[in-house]
Amino acid sequence: MSAGKRLIGRNVSFNRRSAHKGGLAAAAVICLTLMIGLCGRAEAADTLRLGVQKTGTFAWELAVIKAEKLDAKANLDLVVTELASTEAGKIALLGGSVDLIISDWLWVARERGLETNLVFYPYSTALGALMVPGDSAAQKLDDLRGKTLGVAGGPIDKSWLLLRALVQRDGLDLKARARVVFGAPALLYEKAVAGELDANLTFWNYAVALESRGFRRLIGMDEVERRLGAKGPLAMTGYVFDESLAKTHGDALARFFQVTHQARERLASSDADWQRIGKELGVTDPKELALYRQRYVDGFPKRPVSDDEADAATLYAIVREIGGPELVGAATTLNPGVFYKGAGQRTPADR
């Protein structure tokens, strides 16, 4: 029965003309309501649950995204869970409490060997370093025998695995010959400054902080990569998520990558944002803050994903040959599914 007929049935005193007008008005209201409802459902924001290390650079970008409402403009609802360490992020992702974290492709390769379906998309080529006090007698890696070495992250952190692979070429097993302390980067930074560590293998931003306090690089991870065979700046860290998310939220992921790119471009050119970051870091020296900024910007991926994948395969083969399954897991070669191809083969910075 039409809306007009229902109205006539309810009020027989209406003449035919007024009933017709009333029916059209009611129908219009109903149609408009339906259209609003359908549009609301079509425009519902896609939710992505992010596990974010609160002291990491990804948190800087999220602050820009939220401040500029870039997520809302991209029809995204970014639900952020703050994490204390990279290891906590891995646990959260595997446990299903978050959809995406920042981690490294070596860990993704190991996990795929354990029959998970994690994938990796490049985030940054910025690398940390093995830092020692300025007055340390250590001049080469062999000088770390018997010393206390702090390692940011856990036993399968990418920098630790690559460093172990490099020194084992020369017959040095750092795991056996040094006293290794694993921990969150912020904690190990404090221990290093307090003189409780002889050396600290840490992330790039903490390496900058230590450098500003008189520490020096015994070796940078960029040099480790080159000595192991990488042909260019390789993105060791990236966005890590499950293949199932890519299948169900592929378009949302593409928008997310675009939004993070916009936030990075904003950070690269915004003095005001870096003043804010400086306050968060407790950095008052303009030269130190400029170094943070430069290292951050230098870390933007500039190569096609296929180039990163080729270098990753080279390093994986070397690390496995030297360290075996203990370092990289069961797979003999880099799993072809490690690097996410859904976003295309373009440079991440071009998205």
PDB file of N, CA and C in Angstrom, residues 57 61 64 122-124 239 259-269 296-297 299-301:
ATOM      1  N   THR A  57      59.055   7.280  16.533  1.00  0.00           N
ATOM      2  CA  THR A  57      58.784   8.365  15.592  1.00  0.00           C
ATOM      3  C   THR A  57      57.379   8.284  14.997  1.00  0.00           C
ATOM      4  N   GLU A  61      54.155  11.281  13.983  1.00  0.00           N
ATOM      5  CA  GLU A  61      53.296  11.405  12.802  1.00  0.00           C
ATOM      6  C   GLU A  61      51.820  11.333  13.185  1.00  0.00           C
ATOM      7  N   VAL A  64      50.460  14.600  14.338  1.00  0.00           N
ATOM      8  CA  VAL A  64      50.124  15.492  13.224  1.00  0.00           C
ATOM      9  C   VAL A  64      48.811  15.062  12.578  1.00  0.00           C
ATOM     10  N   PRO A 122      57.349  -0.972   3.656  1.00  0.00           N
ATOM     11  CA  PRO A 122      58.418  -0.081   4.135  1.00  0.00           C
ATOM     12  C   PRO A 122      57.918   1.183   4.837  1.00  0.00           C
ATOM     13  N   TYR A 123      58.580   1.473   5.959  1.00  0.00           N
ATOM     14  CA  TYR A 123      58.281   2.676   6.738  1.00  0.00           C
ATOM     15  C   TYR A 123      59.472   3.629   6.783  1.00  0.00           C
ATOM     16  N   SER A 124      60.660   3.096   7.098  1.00  0.00           N
ATOM     17  CA  SER A 124      61.808   3.985   7.238  1.00  0.00           C
ATOM     18  C   SER A 124      63.118   3.251   6.976  1.00  0.00           C
ATOM     19  N   TYR A 239      55.516  -1.051   8.245  1.00  0.00           N
ATOM     20  CA  TYR A 239      54.199  -1.361   8.778  1.00  0.00           C
ATOM     21  C   TYR A 239      53.993  -2.864   8.644  1.00  0.00           C
ATOM     22  N   VAL A 259      47.826   8.976   4.167  1.00  0.00           N
ATOM     23  CA  VAL A 259      47.725   9.905   5.291  1.00  0.00           C
ATOM     24  C   VAL A 259      49.058  10.015   6.026  1.00  0.00           C
ATOM     25  N   THR A 260      49.722   8.900   6.250  1.00  0.00           N
ATOM     26  CA  THR A 260      51.015   8.957   6.942  1.00  0.00           C
ATOM     27  C   THR A 260      52.050   9.684   6.094  1.00  0.00           C
ATOM     28  N   HIS A 261      51.956   9.533   4.778  1.00  0.00           N
ATOM     29  CA  HIS A 261      52.858  10.274   3.892  1.00  0.00           C
ATOM     30  C   HIS A 261      52.624  11.775   4.018  1.00  0.00           C
ATOM     31  N   GLN A 262      51.361  12.173   4.097  1.00  0.00           N
ATOM     32  CA  GLN A 262      51.033  13.592   4.259  1.00  0.00           C
ATOM     33  C   GLN A 262      51.594  14.128   5.582  1.00  0.00           C
ATOM     34  N   ALA A 263      51.475  13.316   6.640  1.00  0.00           N
ATOM     35  CA  ALA A 263      51.991  13.731   7.945  1.00  0.00           C
ATOM     36  C   ALA A 263      53.507  13.885   7.895  1.00  0.00           C
ATOM     37  N   ARG A 264      54.179  12.991   7.185  1.00  0.00           N
ATOM     38  CA  ARG A 264      55.634  13.080   7.070  1.00  0.00           C
ATOM     39  C   ARG A 264      56.067  14.327   6.310  1.00  0.00           C
ATOM     40  N   GLU A 265      55.341  14.627   5.237  1.00  0.00           N
ATOM     41  CA  GLU A 265      55.658  15.830   4.468  1.00  0.00           C
ATOM     42  C   GLU A 265      55.473  17.076   5.330  1.00  0.00           C
ATOM     43  N   ARG A 266      54.451  17.048   6.168  1.00  0.00           N
ATOM     44  CA  ARG A 266      54.207  18.172   7.079  1.00  0.00           C
ATOM     45  C   ARG A 266      55.365  18.289   8.079  1.00  0.00           C
ATOM     46  N   LEU A 267      55.785  17.173   8.652  1.00  0.00           N
ATOM     47  CA  LEU A 267      56.875  17.204   9.621  1.00  0.00           C
ATOM     48  C   LEU A 267      58.193  17.654   8.994  1.00  0.00           C
ATOM     49  N   ALA A 268      58.406  17.271   7.750  1.00  0.00           N
ATOM     50  CA  ALA A 268      59.658  17.636   7.086  1.00  0.00           C
ATOM     51  C   ALA A 268      59.799  19.148   6.945  1.00  0.00           C
ATOM     52  N   SER A 269      58.681  19.858   6.858  1.00  0.00           N
ATOM     53  CA  SER A 269      58.741  21.292   6.574  1.00  0.00           C
ATOM     54  C   SER A 269      58.250  22.185   7.709  1.00  0.00           C
ATOM     55  N   TYR A 296      65.585  11.934  10.651  1.00  0.00           N
ATOM     56  CA  TYR A 296      64.209  11.491  10.409  1.00  0.00           C
ATOM     57  C   TYR A 296      63.850  11.625   8.933  1.00  0.00           C
ATOM     58  N   VAL A 297      64.120  12.792   8.358  1.00  0.00           N
ATOM     59  CA  VAL A 297      63.784  13.039   6.954  1.00  0.00           C
ATOM     60  C   VAL A 297      64.608  12.142   6.030  1.00  0.00           C
ATOM     61  N   GLY A 299      65.400   9.280   6.481  1.00  0.00           N
ATOM     62  CA  GLY A 299      64.891   7.915   6.551  1.00  0.00           C
ATOM     63  C   GLY A 299      63.672   7.644   5.690  1.00  0.00           C
ATOM     64  N   PHE A 300      63.153   8.658   4.992  1.00  0.00           N
ATOM     65  CA  PHE A 300      61.994   8.417   4.129  1.00  0.00           C
ATOM     66  C   PHE A 300      62.396   7.440   3.014  1.00  0.00           C
ATOM     67  N   PRO A 301      61.674   6.335   2.828  1.00  0.00           N
ATOM     68  CA  PRO A 301      62.000   5.395   1.748  1.00  0.00           C
ATOM     69  C   PRO A 301      61.919   6.069   0.384  1.00  0.00           C
TER      70      PRO A 301
END
